[in-house]
């Protein structure tokens, strides 16, 4: 029986993986420009961390976690998202004790047992950032802007930024009641999902795609914000304006995870079937203390790499910026073969992307390989050339051929 990959996972093969490498490189490059440092945390953590961090009543914790008992009978879970683990590491390593705030980023696999569809997998990858230690609204705007610039620089168009404020715990408690008063009379007419959300997390009801048309007159959370929350939100918008980051305020935007306070935001774009969210995040001022750390605020985002890759493909953006092969070496004769081994190693040492034949094929087949690999040059070494200390260098685009000294080959390829 032949094996197949698990449902909801992907093999990233050569030809596709180059796009991923470019996108990841962009994430690293941008994080560096914004002065975010990389953090790598374990792919599995104690189950309890996610229950407390992400929230017991969220879909993620209730239905989607890959949880198992290890051989020591401890309950472990493959991380369904990045924030909880980063917060745990921030607390455990006492990063809060440092004089400057902690600005961190990560790229890696996450796991959720969801029903797979385009842009939704069981193993997926996120580029995420988390900034700890500042309540200043300029950091909210900075995080939003980083994700916005990332999408722009990878070459995506039509990405919208939606922002909202979901206030603090008091604001949400009072809004929750106002919203329930509005929803109660229509409860029986709402879908099953909405009805269960009404009990668990009424704020998420407004997110429902099925019943959207019934919520026209729903109260807005922005009207429930107190002065402090309103001021914070106003300043976030001012900072975004200052950077020229375009956004829309969506007062119905509530995120699916429990830890958010104040700013919540999403990056959206059309093009992946029914899914339009490609990333999201927000502020989480109570999370660090909820998992046993000091009372430190935080804010961050997670962007789905599969969704970025799908959109790039959909929009016809060629994000693969890897140069093709520089040179393909062809040896004619036994003596030349030894010399090619040496030449190839020297070229590679000098930074040239170089390849040769390993299957003892005829010269014609080797030339075809060079073409398939999109080599810029082919270089042919026969015994005659070897005796003269030269090699025939052929430019495959123009067909032009010249002889260069063996020791000058790397230089010639780099220049030409
Ligand atoms: P999230 O909204 O659950 O937030 O996920 C962020 C992004 O990860 C989504 O917008 C989507 O692009 C991608 N994603 C989520 N689930 C899947 C899936 N099953 N298949 C493919 N892509 C998926 C978080 O995870 C928060 N930790 C973000 C955050 C960081 N908030 C503050 N800091």
Short mmCIF file of C-alpha atoms and ligand atoms in Angstrom, two decimals:
data_model
loop_
_atom_site.label_atom_id
_atom_site.label_comp_id
_atom_site.label_asym_id
_atom_site.label_seq_id
_atom_site.Cartn_x
_atom_site.Cartn_y
_atom_site.Cartn_z
CA UNK A 1 0.00 0.00 0.00
CA UNK A 2 1.32 3.41 -0.90
CA UNK A 3 1.21 6.04 1.79
CA UNK A 4 -0.54 9.35 1.46
CA UNK A 5 -0.02 12.57 3.36
CA UNK A 6 -2.46 13.20 6.21
CA UNK A 7 -5.68 15.04 5.29
CA UNK A 8 -5.24 18.78 5.44
CA UNK A 9 -1.48 18.77 4.96
CA UNK A 10 0.63 19.70 1.96
CA UNK A 11 3.90 18.70 0.33
CA UNK A 12 5.72 21.80 -0.81
CA UNK A 13 7.72 20.67 -3.80
CA UNK A 14 10.53 22.37 -5.71
CA UNK A 15 8.90 24.84 -8.08
CA UNK A 16 6.47 25.95 -5.35
CA UNK A 17 8.75 26.09 -2.37
CA UNK A 18 10.76 28.94 -3.93
CA UNK A 19 7.72 31.21 -3.57
CA UNK A 20 7.53 30.28 0.10
CA UNK A 21 11.20 31.00 0.56
CA UNK A 22 10.78 34.44 -0.98
CA UNK A 23 7.75 35.22 1.18
CA UNK A 24 9.55 34.03 4.32
CA UNK A 25 12.59 36.07 3.39
CA UNK A 26 10.36 39.14 3.05
CA UNK A 27 8.87 38.47 6.49
CA UNK A 28 12.36 38.28 8.01
CA UNK A 29 13.58 41.31 6.14
CA UNK A 30 10.60 43.45 7.18
CA UNK A 31 10.73 42.26 10.79
CA UNK A 32 14.34 43.32 10.86
CA UNK A 33 13.55 46.77 9.44
CA UNK A 34 10.89 47.21 12.14
CA UNK A 35 13.39 45.87 14.73
CA UNK A 36 11.47 42.69 15.64
CA UNK A 37 13.70 39.80 16.75
CA UNK A 38 13.02 36.17 15.92
CA UNK A 39 11.78 33.78 18.59
CA UNK A 40 11.48 30.01 18.12
CA UNK A 41 9.30 28.17 20.59
CA UNK A 42 8.33 24.48 20.73
CA UNK A 43 5.75 23.11 18.33
CA UNK A 44 4.00 21.38 21.23
CA UNK A 45 3.19 22.77 24.65
CA UNK A 46 1.21 21.70 27.70
CA UNK A 47 -2.46 21.54 26.76
CA UNK A 48 -3.35 23.73 29.71
CA UNK A 49 -1.42 26.65 28.20
CA UNK A 50 -3.76 26.83 25.22
CA UNK A 51 -6.86 26.30 27.36
CA UNK A 52 -5.91 29.24 29.50
CA UNK A 53 -4.28 31.30 26.79
CA UNK A 54 -6.59 30.91 23.82
CA UNK A 55 -9.77 30.38 25.88
CA UNK A 56 -11.84 27.31 26.84
CA UNK A 57 -14.91 28.39 24.88
CA UNK A 58 -13.19 29.13 21.57
CA UNK A 59 -13.68 26.86 18.57
CA UNK A 60 -9.94 26.32 18.50
CA UNK A 61 -9.76 24.86 22.02
CA UNK A 62 -13.16 23.15 21.98
CA UNK A 63 -12.93 21.38 18.66
CA UNK A 64 -9.69 21.83 16.83
CA UNK A 65 -6.69 20.93 18.95
CA UNK A 66 -4.32 18.04 18.29
CA UNK A 67 -4.02 16.84 21.86
CA UNK A 68 -2.26 13.69 23.00
CA UNK A 69 -0.84 12.06 26.10
CA UNK A 70 2.91 11.65 25.96
CA UNK A 71 4.65 8.61 27.34
CA UNK A 72 4.77 10.24 30.75
CA UNK A 73 0.95 10.61 30.67
CA UNK A 74 1.15 14.41 30.32
CA UNK A 75 -1.38 16.09 28.09
CA UNK A 76 0.37 17.89 25.25
CA UNK A 77 -1.01 19.83 22.28
CA UNK A 78 0.45 20.73 18.90
CA UNK A 79 0.29 24.52 18.89
CA UNK A 80 -2.88 25.77 17.19
CA UNK A 81 -1.48 29.31 17.05
CA UNK A 82 1.68 31.16 18.00
CA UNK A 83 0.75 33.72 20.63
CA UNK A 84 0.25 31.47 23.68
CA UNK A 85 3.67 29.82 23.31
CA UNK A 86 5.43 33.14 22.78
CA UNK A 87 3.73 34.58 25.87
CA UNK A 88 4.80 31.50 27.84
CA UNK A 89 8.40 31.97 26.67
CA UNK A 90 8.26 35.71 27.45
CA UNK A 91 7.20 34.92 31.02
CA UNK A 92 9.42 31.88 31.56
CA UNK A 93 12.54 33.66 30.29
CA UNK A 94 11.63 36.86 32.15
CA UNK A 95 11.96 38.99 29.05
CA UNK A 96 9.75 41.53 30.84
CA UNK A 97 12.76 42.30 33.05
CA UNK A 98 14.64 43.89 30.15
CA UNK A 99 14.78 47.68 29.90
CA UNK A 100 13.30 47.87 26.40
CA UNK A 101 10.01 46.41 25.24
CA UNK A 102 10.13 42.98 23.55
CA UNK A 103 9.35 42.97 19.84
CA UNK A 104 9.33 39.39 18.55
CA UNK A 105 8.41 37.52 15.37
CA UNK A 106 8.06 33.90 14.31
CA UNK A 107 7.43 31.82 11.23
CA UNK A 108 6.33 28.23 11.58
CA UNK A 109 3.74 25.48 11.41
CA UNK A 110 0.50 25.51 13.43
CA UNK A 111 -2.08 22.73 13.73
CA UNK A 112 -5.86 22.83 13.85
CA UNK A 113 -8.22 19.95 13.25
CA UNK A 114 -10.49 21.80 10.83
CA UNK A 115 -12.43 20.72 7.76
CA UNK A 116 -9.94 21.30 4.94
CA UNK A 117 -10.81 23.60 2.04
CA UNK A 118 -8.87 26.11 -0.08
CA UNK A 119 -6.88 28.18 2.42
CA UNK A 120 -7.85 26.01 5.39
CA UNK A 121 -5.60 23.17 6.43
CA UNK A 122 -4.79 21.06 9.43
CA UNK A 123 -1.13 21.92 9.29
CA UNK A 124 -0.66 25.51 8.17
CA UNK A 125 1.99 28.16 8.65
CA UNK A 126 1.94 31.60 10.18
CA UNK A 127 4.17 34.60 10.10
CA UNK A 128 3.41 36.33 13.38
CA UNK A 129 4.69 39.18 15.50
CA UNK A 130 4.13 39.95 19.17
CA UNK A 131 5.15 43.17 20.96
CA UNK A 132 5.13 43.15 24.76
CA UNK A 133 5.43 45.88 27.34
CA UNK A 134 3.79 48.92 25.73
CA UNK A 135 0.24 50.24 25.87
CA UNK A 136 1.10 53.16 23.62
CA UNK A 137 -1.23 53.25 20.60
CA UNK A 138 1.73 53.82 18.29
CA UNK A 139 2.71 50.18 18.75
CA UNK A 140 -0.80 49.02 17.77
CA UNK A 141 -0.44 51.06 14.59
CA UNK A 142 3.11 49.81 14.01
CA UNK A 143 2.02 46.16 14.18
CA UNK A 144 -0.88 46.79 11.80
CA UNK A 145 1.43 48.67 9.44
CA UNK A 146 4.03 45.90 9.46
CA UNK A 147 1.49 43.34 8.22
CA UNK A 148 0.14 45.82 5.69
CA UNK A 149 3.60 46.52 4.26
CA UNK A 150 4.37 42.80 4.20
CA UNK A 151 1.39 42.12 1.94
CA UNK A 152 2.30 45.05 -0.24
CA UNK A 153 5.94 44.10 -0.60
CA UNK A 154 5.26 40.46 -1.43
CA UNK A 155 3.26 41.88 -4.33
CA UNK A 156 -0.37 41.37 -3.33
CA UNK A 157 -2.99 43.88 -4.36
CA UNK A 158 -6.51 44.50 -3.11
CA UNK A 159 -5.72 43.80 0.55
CA UNK A 160 -7.99 45.69 2.95
CA UNK A 161 -7.22 46.41 6.58
CA UNK A 162 -10.22 46.33 8.91
CA UNK A 163 -9.89 47.60 12.46
CA UNK A 164 -12.10 47.77 15.51
CA UNK A 165 -11.89 48.33 19.23
CA UNK A 166 -13.44 45.72 21.46
CA UNK A 167 -12.63 47.76 24.58
CA UNK A 168 -11.67 46.38 27.97
CA UNK A 169 -13.44 43.72 30.07
CA UNK A 170 -15.92 46.21 31.59
CA UNK A 171 -16.85 47.61 28.20
CA UNK A 172 -17.38 44.14 26.81
CA UNK A 173 -19.53 43.06 29.76
CA UNK A 174 -21.86 46.00 29.29
CA UNK A 175 -21.91 45.66 25.49
CA UNK A 176 -22.59 41.95 25.83
CA UNK A 177 -25.81 42.76 27.68
CA UNK A 178 -26.85 45.47 25.19
CA UNK A 179 -26.24 43.04 22.35
CA UNK A 180 -28.13 40.20 24.03
CA UNK A 181 -31.12 42.52 24.51
CA UNK A 182 -31.04 43.10 20.75
CA UNK A 183 -30.54 39.42 19.80
CA UNK A 184 -32.93 37.75 22.24
CA UNK A 185 -36.16 38.51 20.36
CA UNK A 186 -34.77 36.99 17.16
CA UNK A 187 -33.05 34.00 18.77
CA UNK A 188 -35.36 31.39 17.23
CA UNK A 189 -34.80 32.76 13.73
CA UNK A 190 -31.00 32.52 13.94
CA UNK A 191 -28.83 29.65 12.73
CA UNK A 192 -27.62 26.92 15.11
CA UNK A 193 -24.13 28.40 15.22
CA UNK A 194 -25.48 31.80 16.23
CA UNK A 195 -27.68 30.28 18.91
CA UNK A 196 -24.77 28.50 20.51
CA UNK A 197 -22.55 31.56 20.17
CA UNK A 198 -25.21 33.64 21.91
CA UNK A 199 -24.61 31.58 24.99
CA UNK A 200 -20.85 31.28 24.77
CA UNK A 201 -19.65 34.50 23.15
CA UNK A 202 -22.43 36.75 21.89
CA UNK A 203 -19.97 39.21 20.33
CA UNK A 204 -19.12 36.62 17.71
CA UNK A 205 -22.73 36.31 16.58
CA UNK A 206 -22.37 39.45 14.48
CA UNK A 207 -19.62 37.70 12.55
CA UNK A 208 -22.06 35.10 11.19
CA UNK A 209 -22.23 34.99 7.39
CA UNK A 210 -25.61 33.24 7.30
CA UNK A 211 -27.61 35.72 9.37
CA UNK A 212 -25.81 38.89 8.38
CA UNK A 213 -28.96 40.56 6.95
CA UNK A 214 -30.72 40.38 10.34
CA UNK A 215 -28.13 42.50 12.14
CA UNK A 216 -28.69 45.80 10.37
CA UNK A 217 -29.85 47.61 13.49
CA UNK A 218 -27.46 45.91 15.91
CA UNK A 219 -25.85 48.14 18.54
CA UNK A 220 -22.21 48.99 17.83
CA UNK A 221 -19.52 48.19 20.36
CA UNK A 222 -17.91 51.52 19.52
CA UNK A 223 -20.88 53.24 21.22
CA UNK A 224 -20.16 51.30 24.41
CA UNK A 225 -16.49 52.28 24.67
CA UNK A 226 -15.51 54.33 27.71
CA UNK A 227 -13.33 57.41 27.42
CA UNK A 228 -10.00 55.62 27.82
CA UNK A 229 -10.85 53.01 25.18
CA UNK A 230 -12.15 55.65 22.78
CA UNK A 231 -9.01 57.75 23.17
CA UNK A 232 -6.79 54.74 22.57
CA UNK A 233 -8.70 53.80 19.41
CA UNK A 234 -8.65 57.38 18.11
CA UNK A 235 -4.90 57.54 18.56
CA UNK A 236 -4.33 54.21 16.81
CA UNK A 237 -6.21 55.65 13.82
CA UNK A 238 -4.16 58.85 13.94
CA UNK A 239 -0.92 56.88 13.84
CA UNK A 240 -2.19 54.80 10.92
CA UNK A 241 -3.14 58.02 9.11
CA UNK A 242 0.32 59.41 9.76
CA UNK A 243 1.84 56.39 7.99
CA UNK A 244 -0.67 56.53 5.16
CA UNK A 245 -1.95 53.03 5.98
CA UNK A 246 -5.46 52.75 4.60
CA UNK A 247 -8.03 51.02 6.80
CA UNK A 248 -11.76 50.67 7.35
CA UNK A 249 -13.41 50.65 10.76
CA UNK A 250 -15.60 47.57 11.06
CA UNK A 251 -17.46 47.70 14.38
CA UNK A 252 -18.55 44.07 13.90
CA UNK A 253 -15.05 42.72 13.75
CA UNK A 254 -14.53 40.38 16.69
CA UNK A 255 -11.79 37.83 16.58
CA UNK A 256 -12.20 34.13 17.22
CA UNK A 257 -9.79 33.91 20.15
CA UNK A 258 -10.61 35.04 23.69
CA UNK A 259 -7.58 37.06 24.66
CA UNK A 260 -8.22 40.30 22.79
CA UNK A 261 -8.73 43.74 24.33
CA UNK A 262 -8.94 47.16 22.67
CA UNK A 263 -7.56 47.00 19.12
CA UNK A 264 -8.63 44.12 16.88
CA UNK A 265 -7.83 43.97 13.17
CA UNK A 266 -7.84 41.77 10.09
CA UNK A 267 -6.28 41.77 6.65
CA UNK A 268 -8.80 40.77 4.02
CA UNK A 269 -8.75 40.03 0.31
CA UNK A 270 -11.00 38.30 -2.21
CA UNK A 271 -9.79 35.29 -4.10
CA UNK A 272 -9.63 32.19 -1.85
CA UNK A 273 -13.10 30.73 -2.24
CA UNK A 274 -15.31 31.60 0.70
CA UNK A 275 -12.38 32.71 2.83
CA UNK A 276 -11.44 36.36 2.82
CA UNK A 277 -9.27 36.76 5.93
CA UNK A 278 -5.57 36.32 5.36
CA UNK A 279 -4.37 37.52 8.71
CA UNK A 280 -5.51 39.01 11.95
CA UNK A 281 -4.51 40.11 15.37
CA UNK A 282 -5.01 42.55 18.16
CA UNK A 283 -4.10 43.71 21.61
CA UNK A 284 -4.16 41.30 24.55
CA UNK A 285 -3.53 43.24 27.73
CA UNK A 286 -4.66 40.52 30.14
CA UNK A 287 -3.02 37.50 28.57
CA UNK A 288 0.45 37.66 30.12
CA UNK A 289 -0.98 37.79 33.64
CA UNK A 290 -3.61 35.16 32.79
CA UNK A 291 -0.86 32.63 32.18
CA UNK A 292 1.04 33.49 35.32
CA UNK A 293 3.22 36.43 34.31
CA UNK A 294 3.27 40.03 35.46
CA UNK A 295 0.67 42.50 34.26
CA UNK A 296 2.27 43.31 30.90
CA UNK A 297 0.36 44.34 27.79
CA UNK A 298 0.87 42.81 24.36
CA UNK A 299 -0.21 43.12 20.76
CA UNK A 300 0.46 41.06 17.64
CA UNK A 301 -0.80 39.42 14.47
CA UNK A 302 -0.73 36.09 12.69
CA UNK A 303 -0.74 35.90 8.90
CA UNK A 304 -1.51 32.63 7.10
CA UNK A 305 1.27 31.74 4.69
CA UNK A 306 -0.87 29.29 2.69
CA UNK A 307 -3.37 32.09 2.09
CA UNK A 308 -0.60 34.44 0.96
CA UNK A 309 0.71 31.77 -1.43
CA UNK A 310 -2.79 31.08 -2.81
CA UNK A 311 -3.47 34.77 -3.40
CA UNK A 312 -0.12 35.30 -5.08
CA UNK A 313 -0.98 32.48 -7.46
CA UNK A 314 -4.49 33.80 -8.03
CA UNK A 315 -3.20 37.29 -8.76
CA UNK A 316 -0.53 35.93 -11.09
CA UNK A 317 2.32 37.37 -9.04
CA UNK A 318 5.60 35.62 -9.61
CA UNK A 319 7.12 35.80 -6.16
CA UNK A 320 9.95 33.44 -6.99
CA UNK A 321 13.01 35.63 -7.14
CA UNK A 322 15.55 32.82 -7.05
CA UNK A 323 18.12 33.12 -9.81
CA UNK A 324 18.27 30.10 -12.13
CA UNK A 325 21.44 28.10 -12.63
CA UNK A 326 24.53 30.13 -13.54
CA UNK A 327 26.45 27.37 -15.27
CA UNK A 328 26.25 23.73 -16.33
CA UNK A 329 29.59 21.97 -16.73
CA UNK A 330 30.08 19.28 -19.34
CA UNK A 331 33.12 17.00 -19.34
CA UNK A 332 34.28 15.12 -22.45
CA UNK A 333 36.77 12.45 -21.54
CA UNK A 334 38.04 10.87 -18.35
CA UNK A 335 40.70 13.39 -17.53
CA UNK A 336 38.28 16.23 -18.03
CA UNK A 337 35.87 14.59 -15.59
CA UNK A 338 38.29 14.88 -12.69
CA UNK A 339 38.97 18.46 -13.63
CA UNK A 340 35.23 19.22 -13.74
CA UNK A 341 34.83 17.91 -10.20
CA UNK A 342 37.47 20.37 -9.07
CA UNK A 343 36.12 23.24 -11.21
CA UNK A 344 32.59 22.70 -9.97
CA UNK A 345 33.68 22.85 -6.35
CA UNK A 346 35.74 25.97 -6.97
CA UNK A 347 32.82 27.68 -8.74
CA UNK A 348 30.46 26.86 -5.90
CA UNK A 349 33.01 28.07 -3.37
CA UNK A 350 33.21 31.33 -5.30
CA UNK A 351 29.41 31.77 -5.04
CA UNK A 352 28.40 30.57 -8.50
CA UNK A 353 25.30 28.36 -8.83
CA UNK A 354 26.75 25.42 -10.74
CA UNK A 355 25.69 21.92 -11.82
CA UNK A 356 26.93 18.94 -13.87
CA UNK A 357 25.74 15.58 -15.16
CA UNK A 358 25.83 12.56 -12.82
CA UNK A 359 24.41 9.95 -15.16
CA UNK A 360 27.22 9.58 -17.72
CA UNK A 361 24.96 10.89 -20.44
CA UNK A 362 25.96 11.96 -23.94
CA UNK A 363 26.81 15.58 -24.56
CA UNK A 364 23.47 16.26 -26.29
CA UNK A 365 21.49 15.02 -23.27
CA UNK A 366 23.64 17.15 -21.00
CA UNK A 367 22.96 20.24 -23.10
CA UNK A 368 19.25 19.51 -22.81
CA UNK A 369 19.62 19.35 -19.02
CA UNK A 370 21.35 22.73 -19.05
CA UNK A 371 18.39 24.15 -20.97
CA UNK A 372 15.82 22.59 -18.67
CA UNK A 373 17.60 24.05 -15.66
CA UNK A 374 17.63 27.44 -17.37
CA UNK A 375 21.39 27.72 -17.05
CA UNK A 376 22.83 30.99 -18.31
CA UNK A 377 26.00 29.24 -19.49
CA UNK A 378 27.16 25.80 -20.46
CA UNK A 379 30.87 25.11 -20.27
CA UNK A 380 32.44 22.24 -22.18
CA UNK A 381 35.75 20.77 -21.20
CA UNK A 382 37.47 18.32 -23.55
CA UNK A 383 41.02 16.96 -23.39
CA UNK A 384 42.26 19.57 -25.92
CA UNK A 385 40.97 22.50 -23.92
CA UNK A 386 42.29 20.93 -20.74
CA UNK A 387 45.77 20.70 -22.23
CA UNK A 388 45.61 24.43 -22.96
CA UNK A 389 44.21 25.20 -19.49
CA UNK A 390 41.00 26.56 -21.01
CA UNK A 391 37.30 25.76 -21.22
CA UNK A 392 34.66 26.58 -23.86
CA UNK A 393 32.04 28.87 -22.33
CA UNK A 394 28.75 29.09 -24.17
CA UNK A 395 26.14 31.76 -23.48
CA UNK A 396 22.89 29.79 -23.84
CA UNK A 397 20.77 32.85 -24.59
CA UNK A 398 22.88 34.14 -27.50
CA UNK A 399 24.62 30.92 -28.53
CA UNK A 400 27.93 32.79 -28.44
CA UNK A 401 30.95 30.70 -27.48
CA UNK A 402 34.41 31.73 -26.29
CA UNK A 403 37.38 30.18 -24.52
CA UNK A 404 38.30 31.29 -21.02
CA UNK A 405 41.18 30.28 -18.76
CA UNK A 406 40.15 27.68 -16.18
CA UNK A 407 41.20 29.90 -13.30
CA UNK A 408 39.17 32.80 -14.72
CA UNK A 409 35.93 30.84 -15.20
CA UNK A 410 34.23 31.99 -12.00
CA UNK A 411 35.01 35.60 -12.78
CA UNK A 412 33.76 35.27 -16.37
CA UNK A 413 30.45 33.76 -15.20
CA UNK A 414 29.95 36.42 -12.55
CA UNK A 415 30.58 39.19 -15.04
CA UNK A 416 28.55 37.85 -17.80
P1 LIG B 1 -6.10 33.58 13.89
O1 LIG B 1 -7.05 34.57 13.34
O2 LIG B 1 -6.66 32.38 14.55
O3 LIG B 1 -5.17 34.38 14.89
O4 LIG B 1 -5.12 33.10 12.74
C1 LIG B 1 -4.37 34.01 12.00
C2 LIG B 1 -4.30 33.59 10.55
O5 LIG B 1 -3.79 32.26 10.45
C3 LIG B 1 -5.63 33.53 9.84
O6 LIG B 1 -6.04 34.80 9.41
C4 LIG B 1 -5.30 32.63 8.68
O7 LIG B 1 -4.64 33.34 7.65
C5 LIG B 1 -4.33 31.65 9.29
N1 LIG B 1 -5.03 30.42 9.65
C6 LIG B 1 -5.73 30.15 10.77
N2 LIG B 1 -6.23 28.89 10.72
C7 LIG B 1 -5.85 28.37 9.54
C8 LIG B 1 -6.04 27.10 8.89
N3 LIG B 1 -6.71 26.11 9.47
N4 LIG B 1 -5.49 26.92 7.66
C9 LIG B 1 -4.80 27.90 7.06
N5 LIG B 1 -4.57 29.11 7.62
C10 LIG B 1 -5.09 29.34 8.85
C11 LIG B 1 -4.13 33.83 15.58
O8 LIG B 1 -3.70 32.72 15.38
C12 LIG B 1 -3.51 34.76 16.58
N6 LIG B 1 -2.43 34.03 17.29
C13 LIG B 1 -2.98 36.00 15.91
C14 LIG B 1 -2.38 36.95 16.89
C15 LIG B 1 -1.07 37.11 17.17
N7 LIG B 1 -3.06 37.77 17.68
C16 LIG B 1 -2.20 38.44 18.42
N8 LIG B 1 -1.01 38.02 18.15
#
